[in-house]
JSON list of C-alpha atoms and ligand atoms in Angstrom, two decimals:
[
{"chain": "U", "resi": 1, "resn": "MET", "atom": "CA", "xyz": [62.55, 92.15, 97.19]},
{"chain": "U", "resi": 2, "resn": "SER", "atom": "CA", "xyz": [60.39, 93.33, 94.24]},
{"chain": "U", "resi": 3, "resn": "ALA", "atom": "CA", "xyz": [59.70, 90.99, 91.35]},
{"chain": "U", "resi": 4, "resn": "ARG", "atom": "CA", "xyz": [61.96, 93.15, 89.13]},
{"chain": "U", "resi": 5, "resn": "SER", "atom": "CA", "xyz": [64.95, 93.25, 91.50]},
{"chain": "U", "resi": 6, "resn": "SER", "atom": "CA", "xyz": [64.48, 89.58, 92.19]},
{"chain": "U", "resi": 7, "resn": "LEU", "atom": "CA", "xyz": [64.67, 88.92, 88.44]},
{"chain": "U", "resi": 8, "resn": "LEU", "atom": "CA", "xyz": [67.85, 91.04, 88.16]},
{"chain": "U", "resi": 9, "resn": "HIS", "atom": "CA", "xyz": [69.34, 89.09, 91.04]},
{"chain": "U", "resi": 10, "resn": "VAL", "atom": "CA", "xyz": [68.60, 85.78, 89.31]},
{"chain": "U", "resi": 11, "resn": "LYS", "atom": "CA", "xyz": [70.08, 87.11, 86.05]},
{"chain": "U", "resi": 12, "resn": "ALA", "atom": "CA", "xyz": [73.28, 88.23, 87.80]},
{"chain": "U", "resi": 13, "resn": "ALA", "atom": "CA", "xyz": [73.61, 84.88, 89.51]},
{"chain": "U", "resi": 14, "resn": "ALA", "atom": "CA", "xyz": [72.95, 83.08, 86.23]},
{"chain": "U", "resi": 15, "resn": "SER", "atom": "CA", "xyz": [76.04, 84.70, 84.71]},
{"chain": "U", "resi": 16, "resn": "LEU", "atom": "CA", "xyz": [78.25, 82.89, 87.26]},
{"chain": "U", "resi": 17, "resn": "SER", "atom": "CA", "xyz": [79.29, 79.25, 86.90]},
{"chain": "U", "resi": 18, "resn": "VAL", "atom": "CA", "xyz": [78.42, 76.86, 89.73]},
{"chain": "U", "resi": 19, "resn": "PRO", "atom": "CA", "xyz": [81.97, 76.96, 91.19]},
{"chain": "U", "resi": 20, "resn": "GLU", "atom": "CA", "xyz": [81.92, 80.77, 91.02]},
{"chain": "U", "resi": 21, "resn": "LEU", "atom": "CA", "xyz": [78.55, 80.84, 92.76]},
{"chain": "U", "resi": 22, "resn": "LEU", "atom": "CA", "xyz": [79.82, 78.53, 95.49]},
{"chain": "U", "resi": 23, "resn": "THR", "atom": "CA", "xyz": [82.84, 80.71, 96.11]},
{"chain": "U", "resi": 24, "resn": "SER", "atom": "CA", "xyz": [81.58, 84.18, 95.25]},
{"chain": "U", "resi": 25, "resn": "ARG", "atom": "CA", "xyz": [81.55, 85.21, 98.93]},
{"chain": "U", "resi": 26, "resn": "THR", "atom": "CA", "xyz": [85.13, 84.11, 99.31]},
{"chain": "U", "resi": 27, "resn": "MET", "atom": "CA", "xyz": [86.70, 86.25, 96.61]},
{"chain": "U", "resi": 28, "resn": "SER", "atom": "CA", "xyz": [89.00, 88.20, 98.97]},
{"chain": "U", "resi": 29, "resn": "ASP", "atom": "CA", "xyz": [89.92, 85.00, 100.75]},
{"chain": "U", "resi": 30, "resn": "ASN", "atom": "CA", "xyz": [91.06, 82.92, 97.78]},
{"chain": "U", "resi": 31, "resn": "GLU", "atom": "CA", "xyz": [94.76, 83.77, 97.60]},
{"chain": "U", "resi": 32, "resn": "ARG", "atom": "CA", "xyz": [96.70, 80.69, 96.52]},
{"chain": "U", "resi": 33, "resn": "THR", "atom": "CA", "xyz": [100.23, 79.56, 97.32]},
{"chain": "U", "resi": 34, "resn": "PHE", "atom": "CA", "xyz": [102.37, 76.75, 95.96]},
{"chain": "U", "resi": 35, "resn": "ILE", "atom": "CA", "xyz": [103.78, 74.45, 98.65]},
{"chain": "U", "resi": 36, "resn": "ALA", "atom": "CA", "xyz": [106.01, 71.45, 97.92]},
{"chain": "U", "resi": 37, "resn": "ILE", "atom": "CA", "xyz": [107.28, 68.81, 100.33]},
{"chain": "U", "resi": 38, "resn": "LYS", "atom": "CA", "xyz": [110.80, 68.13, 99.12]},
{"chain": "U", "resi": 39, "resn": "PRO", "atom": "CA", "xyz": [112.30, 64.62, 98.70]},
{"chain": "U", "resi": 40, "resn": "ASP", "atom": "CA", "xyz": [113.73, 64.57, 102.24]},
{"chain": "U", "resi": 41, "resn": "GLY", "atom": "CA", "xyz": [110.33, 65.45, 103.68]},
{"chain": "U", "resi": 42, "resn": "VAL", "atom": "CA", "xyz": [108.68, 62.66, 101.70]},
{"chain": "U", "resi": 43, "resn": "GLN", "atom": "CA", "xyz": [111.36, 60.08, 102.60]},
{"chain": "U", "resi": 44, "resn": "ARG", "atom": "CA", "xyz": [111.33, 61.05, 106.28]},
{"chain": "U", "resi": 45, "resn": "GLY", "atom": "CA", "xyz": [107.58, 60.55, 106.56]},
{"chain": "U", "resi": 46, "resn": "LEU", "atom": "CA", "xyz": [106.70, 64.21, 107.10]},
{"chain": "U", "resi": 47, "resn": "ILE", "atom": "CA", "xyz": [103.91, 64.51, 104.49]},
{"chain": "U", "resi": 48, "resn": "GLY", "atom": "CA", "xyz": [101.15, 64.12, 107.08]},
{"chain": "U", "resi": 49, "resn": "ASP", "atom": "CA", "xyz": [102.74, 66.56, 109.53]},
{"chain": "U", "resi": 50, "resn": "VAL", "atom": "CA", "xyz": [103.05, 69.27, 106.88]},
{"chain": "U", "resi": 51, "resn": "ILE", "atom": "CA", "xyz": [99.52, 68.80, 105.57]},
{"chain": "U", "resi": 52, "resn": "LYS", "atom": "CA", "xyz": [98.18, 68.78, 109.13]},
{"chain": "U", "resi": 53, "resn": "ARG", "atom": "CA", "xyz": [99.67, 72.21, 109.84]},
{"chain": "U", "resi": 54, "resn": "PHE", "atom": "CA", "xyz": [98.12, 73.81, 106.76]},
{"chain": "U", "resi": 55, "resn": "GLU", "atom": "CA", "xyz": [94.77, 72.12, 107.47]},
{"chain": "U", "resi": 56, "resn": "GLN", "atom": "CA", "xyz": [94.79, 73.14, 111.12]},
{"chain": "U", "resi": 57, "resn": "LYS", "atom": "CA", "xyz": [95.61, 76.73, 110.22]},
{"chain": "U", "resi": 58, "resn": "GLY", "atom": "CA", "xyz": [92.43, 76.83, 108.16]},
{"chain": "U", "resi": 59, "resn": "PHE", "atom": "CA", "xyz": [93.84, 76.90, 104.65]},
{"chain": "U", "resi": 60, "resn": "LYS", "atom": "CA", "xyz": [92.01, 74.92, 101.98]},
{"chain": "U", "resi": 61, "resn": "LEU", "atom": "CA", "xyz": [93.73, 72.31, 99.83]},
{"chain": "U", "resi": 62, "resn": "VAL", "atom": "CA", "xyz": [92.83, 72.90, 96.17]},
{"chain": "U", "resi": 63, "resn": "GLY", "atom": "CA", "xyz": [95.45, 70.74, 94.43]},
{"chain": "U", "resi": 64, "resn": "MET", "atom": "CA", "xyz": [97.87, 67.96, 95.37]},
{"chain": "U", "resi": 65, "resn": "LYS", "atom": "CA", "xyz": [100.02, 65.34, 93.66]},
{"chain": "U", "resi": 66, "resn": "LEU", "atom": "CA", "xyz": [103.06, 63.15, 94.29]},
{"chain": "U", "resi": 67, "resn": "LEU", "atom": "CA", "xyz": [105.53, 63.30, 91.44]},
{"chain": "U", "resi": 68, "resn": "GLN", "atom": "CA", "xyz": [109.11, 62.78, 90.44]},
{"chain": "U", "resi": 69, "resn": "ALA", "atom": "CA", "xyz": [110.03, 66.27, 89.23]},
{"chain": "U", "resi": 70, "resn": "SER", "atom": "CA", "xyz": [111.98, 66.43, 85.97]},
{"chain": "U", "resi": 71, "resn": "GLN", "atom": "CA", "xyz": [115.22, 68.39, 85.62]},
{"chain": "U", "resi": 72, "resn": "GLU", "atom": "CA", "xyz": [113.41, 70.61, 83.11]},
{"chain": "U", "resi": 73, "resn": "LEU", "atom": "CA", "xyz": [110.65, 71.44, 85.59]},
{"chain": "U", "resi": 74, "resn": "LEU", "atom": "CA", "xyz": [113.15, 72.09, 88.40]},
{"chain": "U", "resi": 75, "resn": "ASN", "atom": "CA", "xyz": [115.36, 74.27, 86.20]},
{"chain": "U", "resi": 76, "resn": "LYS", "atom": "CA", "xyz": [112.32, 76.43, 85.47]},
{"chain": "U", "resi": 77, "resn": "HIS", "atom": "CA", "xyz": [111.14, 76.41, 89.08]},
{"chain": "U", "resi": 78, "resn": "TYR", "atom": "CA", "xyz": [114.52, 77.58, 90.40]},
{"chain": "U", "resi": 79, "resn": "ALA", "atom": "CA", "xyz": [115.51, 79.67, 87.32]},
{"chain": "U", "resi": 80, "resn": "ASP", "atom": "CA", "xyz": [116.22, 82.74, 89.47]},
{"chain": "U", "resi": 81, "resn": "LEU", "atom": "CA", "xyz": [118.91, 80.78, 91.36]},
{"chain": "U", "resi": 82, "resn": "SER", "atom": "CA", "xyz": [120.65, 79.32, 88.28]},
{"chain": "U", "resi": 83, "resn": "SER", "atom": "CA", "xyz": [123.80, 81.41, 88.74]},
{"chain": "U", "resi": 84, "resn": "ARG", "atom": "CA", "xyz": [124.24, 80.46, 92.42]},
{"chain": "U", "resi": 85, "resn": "PRO", "atom": "CA", "xyz": [127.04, 78.02, 93.31]},
{"chain": "U", "resi": 86, "resn": "PHE", "atom": "CA", "xyz": [124.63, 75.66, 95.06]},
{"chain": "U", "resi": 87, "resn": "PHE", "atom": "CA", "xyz": [122.31, 75.41, 92.03]},
{"chain": "U", "resi": 88, "resn": "PRO", "atom": "CA", "xyz": [123.57, 72.00, 90.73]},
{"chain": "U", "resi": 89, "resn": "SER", "atom": "CA", "xyz": [123.30, 70.41, 94.18]},
{"chain": "U", "resi": 90, "resn": "LEU", "atom": "CA", "xyz": [119.87, 72.00, 94.67]},
{"chain": "U", "resi": 91, "resn": "ILE", "atom": "CA", "xyz": [118.60, 70.43, 91.42]},
{"chain": "U", "resi": 92, "resn": "ALA", "atom": "CA", "xyz": [120.20, 67.07, 92.33]},
{"chain": "U", "resi": 93, "resn": "TYR", "atom": "CA", "xyz": [118.53, 67.19, 95.78]},
{"chain": "U", "resi": 94, "resn": "MET", "atom": "CA", "xyz": [115.13, 68.16, 94.39]},
{"chain": "U", "resi": 95, "resn": "SER", "atom": "CA", "xyz": [115.25, 65.37, 91.80]},
{"chain": "U", "resi": 96, "resn": "SER", "atom": "CA", "xyz": [116.56, 62.72, 94.24]},
{"chain": "U", "resi": 97, "resn": "GLY", "atom": "CA", "xyz": [113.06, 61.37, 94.96]},
{"chain": "U", "resi": 98, "resn": "PRO", "atom": "CA", "xyz": [109.38, 62.20, 94.76]},
{"chain": "U", "resi": 99, "resn": "VAL", "atom": "CA", "xyz": [107.97, 65.52, 95.93]},
{"chain": "U", "resi": 100, "resn": "VAL", "atom": "CA", "xyz": [104.43, 66.36, 97.05]},
{"chain": "U", "resi": 101, "resn": "ALA", "atom": "CA", "xyz": [103.21, 69.43, 95.17]},
{"chain": "U", "resi": 102, "resn": "MET", "atom": "CA", "xyz": [100.25, 71.27, 96.66]},
{"chain": "U", "resi": 103, "resn": "VAL", "atom": "CA", "xyz": [98.20, 74.41, 96.27]},
{"chain": "U", "resi": 104, "resn": "TRP", "atom": "CA", "xyz": [96.73, 75.87, 99.43]},
{"chain": "U", "resi": 105, "resn": "GLU", "atom": "CA", "xyz": [94.14, 78.65, 99.44]},
{"chain": "U", "resi": 106, "resn": "GLY", "atom": "CA", "xyz": [93.04, 81.26, 101.97]},
{"chain": "U", "resi": 107, "resn": "LYS", "atom": "CA", "xyz": [93.42, 84.84, 103.09]},
{"chain": "U", "resi": 108, "resn": "GLY", "atom": "CA", "xyz": [97.12, 85.75, 103.13]},
{"chain": "U", "resi": 109, "resn": "ALA", "atom": "CA", "xyz": [98.12, 82.18, 102.19]},
{"chain": "U", "resi": 110, "resn": "VAL", "atom": "CA", "xyz": [101.41, 83.26, 100.57]},
{"chain": "U", "resi": 111, "resn": "LYS", "atom": "CA", "xyz": [102.76, 85.37, 103.42]},
{"chain": "U", "resi": 112, "resn": "THR", "atom": "CA", "xyz": [101.39, 83.20, 106.20]},
{"chain": "U", "resi": 113, "resn": "GLY", "atom": "CA", "xyz": [102.64, 80.09, 104.39]},
{"chain": "U", "resi": 114, "resn": "ARG", "atom": "CA", "xyz": [106.16, 81.54, 104.46]},
{"chain": "U", "resi": 115, "resn": "VAL", "atom": "CA", "xyz": [105.85, 82.25, 108.19]},
{"chain": "U", "resi": 116, "resn": "MET", "atom": "CA", "xyz": [104.72, 78.65, 108.75]},
{"chain": "U", "resi": 117, "resn": "LEU", "atom": "CA", "xyz": [107.75, 77.37, 106.79]},
{"chain": "U", "resi": 118, "resn": "GLY", "atom": "CA", "xyz": [110.30, 79.41, 108.74]},
{"chain": "U", "resi": 119, "resn": "ALA", "atom": "CA", "xyz": [113.58, 80.86, 107.46]},
{"chain": "U", "resi": 120, "resn": "THR", "atom": "CA", "xyz": [115.38, 79.31, 104.47]},
{"chain": "U", "resi": 121, "resn": "ASP", "atom": "CA", "xyz": [118.17, 78.07, 106.77]},
{"chain": "U", "resi": 122, "resn": "PRO", "atom": "CA", "xyz": [116.64, 75.77, 109.41]},
{"chain": "U", "resi": 123, "resn": "ALA", "atom": "CA", "xyz": [119.30, 76.96, 111.89]},
{"chain": "U", "resi": 124, "resn": "GLU", "atom": "CA", "xyz": [117.64, 80.39, 111.70]},
{"chain": "U", "resi": 125, "resn": "SER", "atom": "CA", "xyz": [114.06, 79.05, 111.73]},
{"chain": "U", "resi": 126, "resn": "ALA", "atom": "CA", "xyz": [112.05, 79.63, 114.89]},
{"chain": "U", "resi": 127, "resn": "PRO", "atom": "CA", "xyz": [110.74, 76.64, 116.84]},
{"chain": "U", "resi": 128, "resn": "GLY", "atom": "CA", "xyz": [107.14, 76.06, 115.85]},
{"chain": "U", "resi": 129, "resn": "THR", "atom": "CA", "xyz": [107.85, 76.56, 112.17]},
{"chain": "U", "resi": 130, "resn": "ILE", "atom": "CA", "xyz": [108.10, 73.56, 109.84]},
{"chain": "U", "resi": 131, "resn": "ARG", "atom": "CA", "xyz": [111.80, 74.06, 109.11]},
{"chain": "U", "resi": 132, "resn": "GLY", "atom": "CA", "xyz": [112.45, 75.00, 112.74]},
{"chain": "U", "resi": 133, "resn": "ASP", "atom": "CA", "xyz": [110.87, 71.77, 113.95]},
{"chain": "U", "resi": 134, "resn": "PHE", "atom": "CA", "xyz": [111.78, 69.21, 111.30]},
{"chain": "U", "resi": 135, "resn": "CYS", "atom": "CA", "xyz": [115.23, 69.84, 109.81]},
{"chain": "U", "resi": 136, "resn": "ILE", "atom": "CA", "xyz": [118.80, 71.02, 110.38]},
{"chain": "U", "resi": 137, "resn": "GLN", "atom": "CA", "xyz": [120.54, 72.19, 107.19]},
{"chain": "U", "resi": 138, "resn": "VAL", "atom": "CA", "xyz": [119.67, 74.55, 104.32]},
{"chain": "U", "resi": 139, "resn": "GLY", "atom": "CA", "xyz": [120.51, 71.85, 101.77]},
{"chain": "U", "resi": 140, "resn": "LYS", "atom": "CA", "xyz": [117.81, 69.56, 103.26]},
{"chain": "U", "resi": 141, "resn": "ASN", "atom": "CA", "xyz": [115.14, 72.00, 104.36]},
{"chain": "U", "resi": 142, "resn": "VAL", "atom": "CA", "xyz": [112.09, 69.80, 103.75]},
{"chain": "U", "resi": 143, "resn": "ILE", "atom": "CA", "xyz": [109.67, 72.26, 102.15]},
{"chain": "U", "resi": 144, "resn": "HIS", "atom": "CA", "xyz": [109.18, 74.94, 99.50]},
{"chain": "U", "resi": 145, "resn": "GLY", "atom": "CA", "xyz": [106.69, 77.81, 99.65]},
{"chain": "U", "resi": 146, "resn": "SER", "atom": "CA", "xyz": [106.05, 80.66, 97.22]},
{"chain": "U", "resi": 147, "resn": "ASP", "atom": "CA", "xyz": [107.61, 83.96, 98.32]},
{"chain": "U", "resi": 148, "resn": "SER", "atom": "CA", "xyz": [105.10, 86.36, 96.68]},
{"chain": "U", "resi": 149, "resn": "VAL", "atom": "CA", "xyz": [101.65, 86.33, 95.12]},
{"chain": "U", "resi": 150, "resn": "GLU", "atom": "CA", "xyz": [103.28, 86.78, 91.69]},
{"chain": "U", "resi": 151, "resn": "SER", "atom": "CA", "xyz": [105.66, 83.84, 92.10]},
{"chain": "U", "resi": 152, "resn": "ALA", "atom": "CA", "xyz": [102.80, 81.74, 93.50]},
{"chain": "U", "resi": 153, "resn": "THR", "atom": "CA", "xyz": [100.78, 82.33, 90.34]},
{"chain": "U", "resi": 154, "resn": "GLN", "atom": "CA", "xyz": [103.77, 81.46, 88.19]},
{"chain": "U", "resi": 155, "resn": "GLU", "atom": "CA", "xyz": [104.72, 78.35, 90.21]},
{"chain": "U", "resi": 156, "resn": "ILE", "atom": "CA", "xyz": [101.14, 77.05, 90.33]},
{"chain": "U", "resi": 157, "resn": "SER", "atom": "CA", "xyz": [100.89, 77.27, 86.53]},
{"chain": "U", "resi": 158, "resn": "LEU", "atom": "CA", "xyz": [104.28, 75.56, 86.21]},
{"chain": "U", "resi": 159, "resn": "TRP", "atom": "CA", "xyz": [103.39, 72.60, 88.44]},
{"chain": "U", "resi": 160, "resn": "PHE", "atom": "CA", "xyz": [99.65, 72.22, 87.83]},
{"chain": "U", "resi": 161, "resn": "THR", "atom": "CA", "xyz": [97.25, 72.30, 84.93]},
{"chain": "U", "resi": 162, "resn": "GLU", "atom": "CA", "xyz": [94.02, 74.24, 85.42]},
{"chain": "U", "resi": 163, "resn": "ASP", "atom": "CA", "xyz": [91.94, 71.05, 85.62]},
{"chain": "U", "resi": 164, "resn": "GLU", "atom": "CA", "xyz": [94.12, 69.67, 88.44]},
{"chain": "U", "resi": 165, "resn": "LEU", "atom": "CA", "xyz": [92.91, 72.46, 90.72]},
{"chain": "U", "resi": 166, "resn": "VAL", "atom": "CA", "xyz": [89.55, 72.07, 92.40]},
{"chain": "U", "resi": 167, "resn": "THR", "atom": "CA", "xyz": [87.17, 74.89, 93.23]},
{"chain": "U", "resi": 168, "resn": "TYR", "atom": "CA", "xyz": [84.84, 74.18, 96.14]},
{"chain": "U", "resi": 169, "resn": "LYS", "atom": "CA", "xyz": [83.55, 75.81, 99.29]},
{"chain": "U", "resi": 170, "resn": "SER", "atom": "CA", "xyz": [84.95, 74.45, 102.55]},
{"chain": "U", "resi": 171, "resn": "CYS", "atom": "CA", "xyz": [82.29, 73.73, 105.18]},
{"chain": "U", "resi": 172, "resn": "ALA", "atom": "CA", "xyz": [84.67, 75.44, 107.67]},
{"chain": "U", "resi": 173, "resn": "PHE", "atom": "CA", "xyz": [84.61, 78.73, 105.74]},
{"chain": "U", "resi": 174, "resn": "ASP", "atom": "CA", "xyz": [82.00, 80.48, 107.90]},
{"chain": "U", "resi": 175, "resn": "TRP", "atom": "CA", "xyz": [83.90, 79.43, 111.05]},
{"chain": "U", "resi": 176, "resn": "LEU", "atom": "CA", "xyz": [87.18, 80.88, 109.77]},
{"chain": "U", "resi": 177, "resn": "TYR", "atom": "CA", "xyz": [86.16, 84.21, 108.22]},
{"chain": "U", "resi": 178, "resn": "ASN", "atom": "CA", "xyz": [83.93, 87.07, 109.36]},
{"chain": "L", "resi": 201, "resn": "DAT", "atom": "P1", "xyz": [113.39, 79.58, 100.09]},
{"chain": "L", "resi": 201, "resn": "DAT", "atom": "O1", "xyz": [113.28, 78.10, 99.81]},
{"chain": "L", "resi": 201, "resn": "DAT", "atom": "O2", "xyz": [113.27, 79.86, 101.57]},
{"chain": "L", "resi": 201, "resn": "DAT", "atom": "O3", "xyz": [112.43, 80.40, 99.27]},
{"chain": "L", "resi": 201, "resn": "DAT", "atom": "P2", "xyz": [115.50, 80.47, 98.31]},
{"chain": "L", "resi": 201, "resn": "DAT", "atom": "O4", "xyz": [114.43, 80.70, 97.30]},
{"chain": "L", "resi": 201, "resn": "DAT", "atom": "O5", "xyz": [116.46, 81.57, 98.57]},
{"chain": "L", "resi": 201, "resn": "DAT", "atom": "O6", "xyz": [114.87, 80.04, 99.71]},
{"chain": "L", "resi": 201, "resn": "DAT", "atom": "O7", "xyz": [116.35, 79.20, 97.90]},
{"chain": "L", "resi": 201, "resn": "DAT", "atom": "C1", "xyz": [115.71, 78.05, 97.36]},
{"chain": "L", "resi": 201, "resn": "DAT", "atom": "C2", "xyz": [116.32, 76.82, 97.97]},
{"chain": "L", "resi": 201, "resn": "DAT", "atom": "O8", "xyz": [117.71, 76.76, 97.59]},
{"chain": "L", "resi": 201, "resn": "DAT", "atom": "C3", "xyz": [116.34, 76.78, 99.49]},
{"chain": "L", "resi": 201, "resn": "DAT", "atom": "O9", "xyz": [115.12, 76.31, 100.03]},
{"chain": "L", "resi": 201, "resn": "DAT", "atom": "C4", "xyz": [117.47, 75.86, 99.77]},
{"chain": "L", "resi": 201, "resn": "DAT", "atom": "C5", "xyz": [118.45, 76.19, 98.65]},
{"chain": "L", "resi": 201, "resn": "DAT", "atom": "N1", "xyz": [119.45, 77.17, 99.11]},
{"chain": "L", "resi": 201, "resn": "DAT", "atom": "C6", "xyz": [119.27, 78.50, 99.29]},
{"chain": "L", "resi": 201, "resn": "DAT", "atom": "N2", "xyz": [120.39, 79.09, 99.74]},
{"chain": "L", "resi": 201, "resn": "DAT", "atom": "C7", "xyz": [121.31, 78.09, 99.84]},
{"chain": "L", "resi": 201, "resn": "DAT", "atom": "C8", "xyz": [122.67, 78.03, 100.24]},
{"chain": "L", "resi": 201, "resn": "DAT", "atom": "N3", "xyz": [123.32, 79.12, 100.64]},
{"chain": "L", "resi": 201, "resn": "DAT", "atom": "N4", "xyz": [123.27, 76.81, 100.22]},
{"chain": "L", "resi": 201, "resn": "DAT", "atom": "C9", "xyz": [122.64, 75.70, 99.83]},
{"chain": "L", "resi": 201, "resn": "DAT", "atom": "N5", "xyz": [121.36, 75.68, 99.43]},
{"chain": "L", "resi": 201, "resn": "DAT", "atom": "C10", "xyz": [120.70, 76.87, 99.44]},
{"chain": "L", "resi": 202, "resn": "MG", "atom": "MG1", "xyz": [112.37, 80.78, 97.25]}
]
């Protein structure tokens, strides 16, 4: 590398923040999805099992908190279902205890996350999926996952502030991606 191109390289790198520098190779692999363990999942002791599956898959945890969701937050989160007959019971269920809200990152995290969850109705969920393995009825289906990249972006900003999300490079990155 010539002295001039080396200088240009340093200048380009200098325009990136440290977190950007750490993750600049991962740009196509940083899709984020919003995953929440619902009150039944928390009460039934399934937090560890759910986290284990996302960790084992290779996704990276970039945000997580246990919270009692407010009615206001849940009304916004499920706004598109507000006209459905089950909406009041859905909000009552989701506010019946704490939930674990998480953001997981990785290539195809939204679509693959949905596959890992299984179908909305656990009776239709394949064995090996979270809903297929851990629950029975649609009204107690243990886990939420964003259904598109757009809704993931919207849900993440609804549940998390920017400074609650952590940017870092996983030491497993080079063993997961080509
Ligand atoms: P998903 O959670 O798979 O994205 P959804 O967005 O259609 O499914 O519905 C949100 C939640 O509402 C779902 O996880 C459980 C509840 N729900 C959906 N359909 C229902 C129904 N027919 N009866 C009772 N609850 C239902
Ligand atoms: Mg949904």
